[in-house]
Short mmCIF file of C-alpha atoms and ligand atoms in Angstrom, two decimals:
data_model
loop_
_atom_site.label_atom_id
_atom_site.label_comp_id
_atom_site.label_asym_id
_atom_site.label_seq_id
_atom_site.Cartn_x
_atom_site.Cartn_y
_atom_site.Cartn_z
CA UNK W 27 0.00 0.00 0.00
CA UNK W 28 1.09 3.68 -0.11
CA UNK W 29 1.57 5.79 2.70
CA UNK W 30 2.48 9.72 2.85
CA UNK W 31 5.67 9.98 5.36
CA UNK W 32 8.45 12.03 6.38
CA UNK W 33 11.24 10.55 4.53
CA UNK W 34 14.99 11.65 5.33
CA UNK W 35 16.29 10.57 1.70
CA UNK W 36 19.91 11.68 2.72
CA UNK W 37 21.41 13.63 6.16
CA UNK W 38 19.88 16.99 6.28
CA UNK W 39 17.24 16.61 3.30
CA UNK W 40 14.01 15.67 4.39
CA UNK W 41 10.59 15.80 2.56
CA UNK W 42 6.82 14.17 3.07
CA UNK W 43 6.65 11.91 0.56
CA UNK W 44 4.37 9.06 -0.94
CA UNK W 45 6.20 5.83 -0.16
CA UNK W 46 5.40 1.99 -0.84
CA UNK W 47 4.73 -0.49 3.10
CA UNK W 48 4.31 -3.74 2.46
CA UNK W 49 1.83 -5.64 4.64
CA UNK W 50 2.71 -7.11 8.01
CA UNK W 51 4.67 -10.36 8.38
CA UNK W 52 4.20 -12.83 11.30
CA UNK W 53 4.10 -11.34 14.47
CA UNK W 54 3.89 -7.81 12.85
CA UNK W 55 1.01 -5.85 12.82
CA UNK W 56 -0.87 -2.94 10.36
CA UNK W 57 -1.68 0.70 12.54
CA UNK W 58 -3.40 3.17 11.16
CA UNK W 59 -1.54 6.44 12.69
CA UNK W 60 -2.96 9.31 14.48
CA UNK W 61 -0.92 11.01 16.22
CA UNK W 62 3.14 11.15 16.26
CA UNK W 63 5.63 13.16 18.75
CA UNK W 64 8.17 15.15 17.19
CA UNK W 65 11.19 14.30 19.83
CA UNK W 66 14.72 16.01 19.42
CA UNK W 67 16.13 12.71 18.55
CA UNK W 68 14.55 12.75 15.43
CA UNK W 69 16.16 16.01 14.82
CA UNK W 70 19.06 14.62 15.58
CA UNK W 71 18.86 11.70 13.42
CA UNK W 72 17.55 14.14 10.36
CA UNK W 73 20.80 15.52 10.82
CA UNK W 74 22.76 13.04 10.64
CA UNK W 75 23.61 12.68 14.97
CA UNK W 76 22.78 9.57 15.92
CA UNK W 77 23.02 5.54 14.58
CA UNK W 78 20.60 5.29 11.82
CA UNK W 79 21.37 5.90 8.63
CA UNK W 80 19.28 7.12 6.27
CA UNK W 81 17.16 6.99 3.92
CA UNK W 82 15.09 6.24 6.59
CA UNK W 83 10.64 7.60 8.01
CA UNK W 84 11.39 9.42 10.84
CA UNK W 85 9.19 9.14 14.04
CA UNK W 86 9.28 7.19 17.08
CA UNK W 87 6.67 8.47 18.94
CA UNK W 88 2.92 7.43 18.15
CA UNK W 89 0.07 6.20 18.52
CA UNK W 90 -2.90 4.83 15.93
CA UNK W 91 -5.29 1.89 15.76
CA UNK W 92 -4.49 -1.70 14.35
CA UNK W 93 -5.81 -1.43 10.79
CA UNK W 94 -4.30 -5.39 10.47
CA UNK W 95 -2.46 -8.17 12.15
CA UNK W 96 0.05 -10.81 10.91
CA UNK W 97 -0.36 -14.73 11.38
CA UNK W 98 0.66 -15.68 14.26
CA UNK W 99 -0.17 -12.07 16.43
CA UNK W 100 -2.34 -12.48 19.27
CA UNK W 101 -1.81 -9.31 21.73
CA UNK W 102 -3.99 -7.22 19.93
CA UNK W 103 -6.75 -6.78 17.08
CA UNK W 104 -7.60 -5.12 14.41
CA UNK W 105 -9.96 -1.69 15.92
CA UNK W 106 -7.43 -1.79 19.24
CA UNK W 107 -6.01 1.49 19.92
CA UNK W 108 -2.37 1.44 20.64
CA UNK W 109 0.84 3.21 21.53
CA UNK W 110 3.93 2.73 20.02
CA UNK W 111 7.01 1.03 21.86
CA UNK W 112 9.87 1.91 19.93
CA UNK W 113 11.77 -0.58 22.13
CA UNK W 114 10.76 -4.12 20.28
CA UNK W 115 12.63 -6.24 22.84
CA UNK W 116 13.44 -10.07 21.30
CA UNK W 117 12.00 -10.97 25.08
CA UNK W 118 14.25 -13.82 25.06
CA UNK W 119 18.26 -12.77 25.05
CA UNK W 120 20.02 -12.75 28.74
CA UNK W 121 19.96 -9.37 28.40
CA UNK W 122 15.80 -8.97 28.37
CA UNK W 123 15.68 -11.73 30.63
CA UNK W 124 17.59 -9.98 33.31
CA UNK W 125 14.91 -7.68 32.87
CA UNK W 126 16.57 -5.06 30.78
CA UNK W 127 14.22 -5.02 27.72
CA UNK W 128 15.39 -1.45 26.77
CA UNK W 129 19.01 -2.93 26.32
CA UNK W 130 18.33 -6.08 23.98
CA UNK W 131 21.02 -7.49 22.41
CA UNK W 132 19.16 -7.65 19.09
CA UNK W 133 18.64 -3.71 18.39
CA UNK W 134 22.52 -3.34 17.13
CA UNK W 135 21.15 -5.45 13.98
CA UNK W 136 17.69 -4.41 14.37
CA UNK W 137 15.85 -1.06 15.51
CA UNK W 138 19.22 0.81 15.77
CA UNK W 139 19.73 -0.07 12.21
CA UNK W 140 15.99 1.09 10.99
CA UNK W 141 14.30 -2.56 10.51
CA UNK W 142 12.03 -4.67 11.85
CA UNK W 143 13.09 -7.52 14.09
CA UNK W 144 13.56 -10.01 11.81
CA UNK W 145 16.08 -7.53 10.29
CA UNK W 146 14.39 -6.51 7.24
CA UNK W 147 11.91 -3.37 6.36
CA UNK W 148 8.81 -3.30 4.92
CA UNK W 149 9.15 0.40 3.82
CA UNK W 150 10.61 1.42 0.10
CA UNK W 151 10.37 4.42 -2.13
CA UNK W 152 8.53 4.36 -5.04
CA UNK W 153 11.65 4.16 -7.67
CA UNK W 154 11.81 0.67 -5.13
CA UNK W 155 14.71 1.70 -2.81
CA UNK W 156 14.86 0.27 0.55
CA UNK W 157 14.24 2.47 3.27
CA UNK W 158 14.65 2.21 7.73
CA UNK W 159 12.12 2.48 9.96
CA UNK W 160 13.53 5.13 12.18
CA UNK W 161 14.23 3.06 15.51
CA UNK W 162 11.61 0.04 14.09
CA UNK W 163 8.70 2.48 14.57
CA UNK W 164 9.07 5.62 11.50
CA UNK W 165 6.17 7.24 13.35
CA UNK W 166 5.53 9.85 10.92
CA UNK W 167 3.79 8.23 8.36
CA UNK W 168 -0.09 7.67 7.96
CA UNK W 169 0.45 4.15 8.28
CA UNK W 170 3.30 2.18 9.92
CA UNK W 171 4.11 -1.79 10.15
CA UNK W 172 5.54 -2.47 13.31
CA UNK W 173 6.32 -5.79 15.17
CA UNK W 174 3.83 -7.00 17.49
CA UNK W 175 6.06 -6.12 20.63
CA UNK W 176 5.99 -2.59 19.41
CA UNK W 177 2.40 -2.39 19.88
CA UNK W 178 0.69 -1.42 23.73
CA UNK W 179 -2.69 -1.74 24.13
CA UNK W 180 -4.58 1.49 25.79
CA UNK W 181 -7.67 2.10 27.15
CA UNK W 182 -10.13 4.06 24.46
CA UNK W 183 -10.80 6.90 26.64
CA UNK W 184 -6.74 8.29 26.18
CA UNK W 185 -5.80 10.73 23.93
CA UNK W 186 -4.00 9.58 20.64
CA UNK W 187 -1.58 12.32 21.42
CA UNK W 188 -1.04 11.38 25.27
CA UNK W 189 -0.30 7.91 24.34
CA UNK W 190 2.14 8.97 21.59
CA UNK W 191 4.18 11.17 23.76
CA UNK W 192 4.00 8.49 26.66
CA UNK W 193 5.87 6.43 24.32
CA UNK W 194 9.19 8.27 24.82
CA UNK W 195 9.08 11.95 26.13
CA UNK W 196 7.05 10.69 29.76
CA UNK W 197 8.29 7.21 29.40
CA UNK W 198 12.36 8.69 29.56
CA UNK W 199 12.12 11.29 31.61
CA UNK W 200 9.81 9.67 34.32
CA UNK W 201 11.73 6.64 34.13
CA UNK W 202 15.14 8.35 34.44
CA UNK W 203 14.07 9.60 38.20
CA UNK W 204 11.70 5.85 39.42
CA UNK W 205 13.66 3.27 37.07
CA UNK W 206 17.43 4.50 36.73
CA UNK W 207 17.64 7.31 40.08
CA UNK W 208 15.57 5.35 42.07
CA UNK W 209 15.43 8.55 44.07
CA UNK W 210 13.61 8.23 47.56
CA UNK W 211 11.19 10.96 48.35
CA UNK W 212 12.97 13.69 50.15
CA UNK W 213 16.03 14.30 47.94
CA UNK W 214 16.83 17.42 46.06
CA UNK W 215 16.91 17.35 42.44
CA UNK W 216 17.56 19.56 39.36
CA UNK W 217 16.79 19.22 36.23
CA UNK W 218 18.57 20.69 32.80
CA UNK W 219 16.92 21.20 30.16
CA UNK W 220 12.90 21.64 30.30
CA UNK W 221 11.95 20.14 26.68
CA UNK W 222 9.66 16.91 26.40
CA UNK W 223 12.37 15.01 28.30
CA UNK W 224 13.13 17.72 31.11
CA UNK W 225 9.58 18.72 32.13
CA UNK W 226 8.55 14.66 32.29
CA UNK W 227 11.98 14.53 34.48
CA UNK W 228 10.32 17.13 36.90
CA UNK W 229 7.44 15.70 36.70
CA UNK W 230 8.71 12.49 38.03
CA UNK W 231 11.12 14.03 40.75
CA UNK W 232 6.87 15.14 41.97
CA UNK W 233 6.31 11.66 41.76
CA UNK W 234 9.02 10.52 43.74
CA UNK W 235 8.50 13.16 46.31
CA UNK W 236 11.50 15.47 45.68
CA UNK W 237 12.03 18.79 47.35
CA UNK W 238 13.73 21.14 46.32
CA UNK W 239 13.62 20.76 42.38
CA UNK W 240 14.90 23.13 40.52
CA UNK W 241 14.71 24.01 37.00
CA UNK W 242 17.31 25.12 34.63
CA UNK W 243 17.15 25.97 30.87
CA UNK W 244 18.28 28.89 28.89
CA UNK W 245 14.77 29.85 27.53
CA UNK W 246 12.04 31.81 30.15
CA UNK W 247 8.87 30.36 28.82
CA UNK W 248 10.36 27.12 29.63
CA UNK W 249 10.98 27.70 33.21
CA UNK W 250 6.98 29.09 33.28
CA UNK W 251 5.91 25.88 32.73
CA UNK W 252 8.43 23.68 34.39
CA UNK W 253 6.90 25.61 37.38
CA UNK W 254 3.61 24.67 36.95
CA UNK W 255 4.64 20.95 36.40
CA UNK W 256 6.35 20.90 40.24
CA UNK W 257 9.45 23.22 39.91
CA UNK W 258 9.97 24.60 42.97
CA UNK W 259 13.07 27.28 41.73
CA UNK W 260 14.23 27.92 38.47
CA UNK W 261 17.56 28.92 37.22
CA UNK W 262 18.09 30.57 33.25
CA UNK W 263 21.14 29.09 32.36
CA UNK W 264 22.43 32.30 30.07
CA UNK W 265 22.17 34.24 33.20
CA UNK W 266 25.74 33.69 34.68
CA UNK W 267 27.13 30.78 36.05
CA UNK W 268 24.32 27.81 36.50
CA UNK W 269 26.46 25.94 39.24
CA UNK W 270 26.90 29.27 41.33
CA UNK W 271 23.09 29.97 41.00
CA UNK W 272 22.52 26.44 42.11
CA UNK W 273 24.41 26.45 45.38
CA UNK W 274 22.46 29.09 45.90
CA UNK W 275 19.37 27.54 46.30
CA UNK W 276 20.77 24.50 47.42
CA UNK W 277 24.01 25.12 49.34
CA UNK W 278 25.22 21.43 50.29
CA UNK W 279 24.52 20.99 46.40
CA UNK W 280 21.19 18.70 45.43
CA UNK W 281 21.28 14.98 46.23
CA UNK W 282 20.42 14.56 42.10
CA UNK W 283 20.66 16.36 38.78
CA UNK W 284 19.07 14.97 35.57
CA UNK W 285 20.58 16.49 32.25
CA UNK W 286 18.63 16.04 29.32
CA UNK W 287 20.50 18.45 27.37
CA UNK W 288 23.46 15.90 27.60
CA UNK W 289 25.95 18.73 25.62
CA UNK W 290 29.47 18.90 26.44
CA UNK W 291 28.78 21.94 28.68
CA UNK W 292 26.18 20.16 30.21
CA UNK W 293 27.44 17.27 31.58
CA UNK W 294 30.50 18.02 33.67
CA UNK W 295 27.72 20.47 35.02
CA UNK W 296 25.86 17.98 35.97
CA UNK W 297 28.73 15.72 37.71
CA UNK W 298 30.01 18.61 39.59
CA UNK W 299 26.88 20.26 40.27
CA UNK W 300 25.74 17.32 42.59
CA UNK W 301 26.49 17.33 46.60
CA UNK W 302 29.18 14.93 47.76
CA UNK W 303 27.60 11.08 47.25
CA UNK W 304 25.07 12.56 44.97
CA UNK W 305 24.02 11.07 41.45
CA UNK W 306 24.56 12.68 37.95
CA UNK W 307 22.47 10.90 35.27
CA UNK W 308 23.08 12.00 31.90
CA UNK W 309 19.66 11.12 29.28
CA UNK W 310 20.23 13.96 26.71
CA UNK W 311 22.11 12.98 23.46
CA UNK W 312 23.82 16.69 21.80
CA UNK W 313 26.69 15.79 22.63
CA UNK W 314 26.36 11.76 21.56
CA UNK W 315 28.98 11.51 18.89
CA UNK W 316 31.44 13.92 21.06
CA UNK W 317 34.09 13.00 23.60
CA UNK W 318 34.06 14.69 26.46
CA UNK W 319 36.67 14.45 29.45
CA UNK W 320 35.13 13.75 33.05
CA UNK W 321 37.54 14.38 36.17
CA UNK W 322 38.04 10.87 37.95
CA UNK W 323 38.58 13.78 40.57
CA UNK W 324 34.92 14.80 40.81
CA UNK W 325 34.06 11.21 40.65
CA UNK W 326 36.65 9.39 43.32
CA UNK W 327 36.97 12.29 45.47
CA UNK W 328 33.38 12.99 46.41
CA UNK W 329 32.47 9.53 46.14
CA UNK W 330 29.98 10.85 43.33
CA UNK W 331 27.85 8.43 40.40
CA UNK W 332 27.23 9.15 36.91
CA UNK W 333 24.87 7.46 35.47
CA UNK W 334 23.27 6.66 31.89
CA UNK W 335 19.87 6.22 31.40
CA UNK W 336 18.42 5.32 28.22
CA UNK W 337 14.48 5.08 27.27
CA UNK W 338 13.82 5.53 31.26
CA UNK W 339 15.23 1.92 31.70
CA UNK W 340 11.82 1.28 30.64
CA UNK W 341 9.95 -2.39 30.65
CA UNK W 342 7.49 -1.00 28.01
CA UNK W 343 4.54 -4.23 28.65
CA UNK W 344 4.94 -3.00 32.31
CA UNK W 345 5.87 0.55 32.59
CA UNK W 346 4.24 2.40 29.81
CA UNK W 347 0.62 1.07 30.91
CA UNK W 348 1.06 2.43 34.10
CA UNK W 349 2.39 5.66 32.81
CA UNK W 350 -0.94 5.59 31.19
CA UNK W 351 -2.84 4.57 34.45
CA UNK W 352 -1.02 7.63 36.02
CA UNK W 353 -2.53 10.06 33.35
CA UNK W 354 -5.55 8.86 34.07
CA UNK W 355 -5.55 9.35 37.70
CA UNK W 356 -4.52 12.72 37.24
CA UNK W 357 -1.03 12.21 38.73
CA UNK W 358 1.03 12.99 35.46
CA UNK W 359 0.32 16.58 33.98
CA UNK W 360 0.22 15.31 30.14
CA UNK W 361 -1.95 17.85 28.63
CA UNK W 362 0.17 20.73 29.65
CA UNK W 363 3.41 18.65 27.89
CA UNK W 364 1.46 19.14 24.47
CA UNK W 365 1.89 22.45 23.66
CA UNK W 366 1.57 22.28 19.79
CA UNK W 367 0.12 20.77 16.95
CA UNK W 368 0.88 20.41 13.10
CA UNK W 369 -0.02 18.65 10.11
CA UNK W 370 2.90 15.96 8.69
CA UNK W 371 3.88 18.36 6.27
CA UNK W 372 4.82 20.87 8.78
CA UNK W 373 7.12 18.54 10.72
CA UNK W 374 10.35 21.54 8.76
CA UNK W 375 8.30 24.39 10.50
CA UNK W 376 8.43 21.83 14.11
CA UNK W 377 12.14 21.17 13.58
CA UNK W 378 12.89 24.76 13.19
CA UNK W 379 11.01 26.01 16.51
CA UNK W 380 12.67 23.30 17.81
CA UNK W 381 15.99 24.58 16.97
CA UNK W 382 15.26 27.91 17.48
CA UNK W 383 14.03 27.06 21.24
CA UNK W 384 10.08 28.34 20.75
CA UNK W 385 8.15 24.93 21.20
CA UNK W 386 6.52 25.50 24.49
CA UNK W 387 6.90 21.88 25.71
CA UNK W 388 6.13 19.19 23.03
CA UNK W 389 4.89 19.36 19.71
CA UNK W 390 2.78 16.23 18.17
CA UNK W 391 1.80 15.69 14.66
CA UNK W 392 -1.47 14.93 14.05
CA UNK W 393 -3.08 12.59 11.14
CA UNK W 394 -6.28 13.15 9.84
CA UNK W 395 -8.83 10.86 10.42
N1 NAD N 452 18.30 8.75 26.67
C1 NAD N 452 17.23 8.52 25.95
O1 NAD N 452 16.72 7.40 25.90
C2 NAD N 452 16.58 9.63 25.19
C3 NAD N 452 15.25 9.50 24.76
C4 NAD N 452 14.66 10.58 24.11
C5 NAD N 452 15.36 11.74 23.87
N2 NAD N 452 16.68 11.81 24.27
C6 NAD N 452 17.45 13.04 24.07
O2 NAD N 452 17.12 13.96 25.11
C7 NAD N 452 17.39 15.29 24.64
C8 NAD N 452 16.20 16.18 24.94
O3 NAD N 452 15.12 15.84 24.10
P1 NAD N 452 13.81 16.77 24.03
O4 NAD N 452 12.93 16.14 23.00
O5 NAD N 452 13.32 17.05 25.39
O6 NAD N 452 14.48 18.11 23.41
P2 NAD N 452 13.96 19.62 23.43
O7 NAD N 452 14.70 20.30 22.34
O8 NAD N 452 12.47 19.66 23.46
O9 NAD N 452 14.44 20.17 24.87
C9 NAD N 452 15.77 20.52 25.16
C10 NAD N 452 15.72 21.67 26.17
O10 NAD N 452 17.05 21.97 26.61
C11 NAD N 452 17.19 23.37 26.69
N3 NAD N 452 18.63 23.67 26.65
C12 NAD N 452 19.46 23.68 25.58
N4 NAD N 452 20.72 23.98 25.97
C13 NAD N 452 20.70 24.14 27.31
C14 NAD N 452 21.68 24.44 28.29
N5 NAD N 452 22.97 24.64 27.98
N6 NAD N 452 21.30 24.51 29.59
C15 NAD N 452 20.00 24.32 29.93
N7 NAD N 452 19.03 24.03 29.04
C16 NAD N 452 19.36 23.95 27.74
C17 NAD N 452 16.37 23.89 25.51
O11 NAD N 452 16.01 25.26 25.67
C18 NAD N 452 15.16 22.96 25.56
O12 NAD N 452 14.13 23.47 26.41
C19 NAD N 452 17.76 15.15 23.15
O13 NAD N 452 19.17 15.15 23.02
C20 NAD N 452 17.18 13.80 22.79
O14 NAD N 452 17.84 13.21 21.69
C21 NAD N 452 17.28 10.79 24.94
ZN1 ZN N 453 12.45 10.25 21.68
ZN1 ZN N 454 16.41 -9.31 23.84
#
């Protein structure tokens, strides 16, 4: 069938095009899309930051209905309304078996690459050239074939566009404080960076029970609504130095800071900005090709750990319904995380507010019906 998608033909050329999806396999399943998040890792990947190579549909954020299933598929049907887990764990390596299904050994040769999990792709252009499936989900298309462990059932009362951006903005950043921090409730926390990523970060140091957190990014509007997400301080980064600013507010230094900026300036921030025995953990990814030194000094001497902490540390079957549950009980402020809305063929214009710093929060695209 044809589909209209964003297709990233080569590194920094990018167009919505018509382009040819075959029909699921086994254990792969037909949604019909309708709504997609427009994360900074697909920015990054349009230009050319991060593992997949193009061409390749970008998107990894979503959420549609099963239009059709594959033999063999039997967590959902066609009608269900789903999310999109752009984490398609094999379920069966030691590595998802010691419970680490956002680590599977399989996605060097499979969703890092752009294909399915069977390690092919069902997506081509129409002169019949092969093309990825950004991160095994390519999103931002009207219709996507994903495998059946990419697919989470949600209840029909959710919005398309809450469930999309539960799929990795709410799903990382939440998960970075519960899964990866672990934080108890009581510890101070800041946060860099108040994007999709950073405000879900603040919103689970709330969850967790964190006091002080403190919010730092180098736009205003930003810090606005990291306040009304649980921010208790703020800090504008462009205003002198962040670190000074910080002890500040917290003089002993907080117990945890989250970057989701993740830039070279960033992250030694981050290490040195935490108290004695505190935790750094590093999610953001502009500095992911870049090496960048880290004192053992901060490290040894003040007994401090940096951590990593990719897609939340996630179990998607487990953690990404009750990130939905959450929502629904009113605990998780989604609604306020959307901030704004385009058509697929203004995914350049999202990019570009992106870049230039003036999305509000998140931005989702959203497919006709
Ligand atoms: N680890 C993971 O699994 C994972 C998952 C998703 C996204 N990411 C990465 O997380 C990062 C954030 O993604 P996002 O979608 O929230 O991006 P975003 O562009 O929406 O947000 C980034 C925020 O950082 C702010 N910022 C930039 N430079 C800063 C600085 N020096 N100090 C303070 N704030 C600064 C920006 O103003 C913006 O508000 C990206 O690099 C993305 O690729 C990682
Ligand atoms: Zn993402
Ligand atoms: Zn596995």
């Amino acid at each position: 069938m044809k589909t209209k998608a964003a297709l990233v033909r080569e590194s920094n050329k990018l167009a919505i095009e018509t382009v040819e999806l075959d029909p699921p396999k086994a254990k792969e399943i037909l949604v019909r899309m309708r709504a997609a998040g427009v994360c900074h890792s697909d920015l990054h990947t349009y230009r050319g930051e991060l593992r997949t190579e193009p061409p390749l549909i970008l998107g990894h954020e979503g959420a549609g209905i099963v239009e059709e299933v594959g033999s063999g598929v039997t967590r959902v049907k066609p009608g269900d309304p789903v999310l999109v887990n752009w984490l398609p764990a094999c379920e069966s390596c030691p590595t998802c078996l010691n419970g680490h299904f956002n680590l599977c050994e399989n996605f060097n040769t499979t969703t890092f690459v752009g294909t399915l999990l069977d390690g092919t792709s069902r997506l081509k252009t129409l002169e019949g050239v092969s093309v990825n499936h950004y991160l095994g989900a390519a999103t931002m298309s009207e219709f996507i074939v994903i495998d059946e462990a990419g697919a989470i059932p949600i209840p029909n009362d959710v919005p398309f566009e809450i469930a999309a951006i539960i799929g990795c903005a709410v799903a990382t950043g939440v998960g970075a404080v519960i899964n990866t921090a672990q934080v108890p409730a009581g510890s101070s926390a800041a946060v860099i960076g108040c994007g999709g990523i950073g405000l879900s970060m603040i919103q689970g140091c709330q969850l967790a029970g964190c006091h002080p957190i403190v919010a730092i990014d180098v736009v205003d509007s930003k810090l606005e609504l990291a306040q009304q997400m649980g921010a208790t301080h703020t800090i504008n980064a462009r205003n002198g130095s962040t670190l000074k600013a910080l002890r500040r507010l917290i003089p002993g230094r907080p117990d945890y800071i989250f970057d989701s900026v993740g830039s070279a300036k960033t992250i030694p921030q981050a290490l040195r900005g935490v108290r004695a025995g505190g935790t750094a953990v590093i999610v953001g990814l502009h500095s992911a090709i870049e090496e960048i030194p880290i004192s053992p000094g901060w490290l040894v001497f003040e007994n401090k750990r940096l951590l990593g902490s990719f897609a939340g540390d996630v179990r998607p079957r487990l953690d990404l319904p009750k990130l939905v549950e959450l929502y629904r009980a009113g605990r998780l402020q989604l609604d306020k995380l959307i901030t704004n809305r385009y058509l697929l063929e203004e995914l350049p214009e999202a990019f570009e507010a992106m870049e230039a710093g003036t999305i509000a929060a998140r931005g989702v695209i959203m497919f006709e019906d």
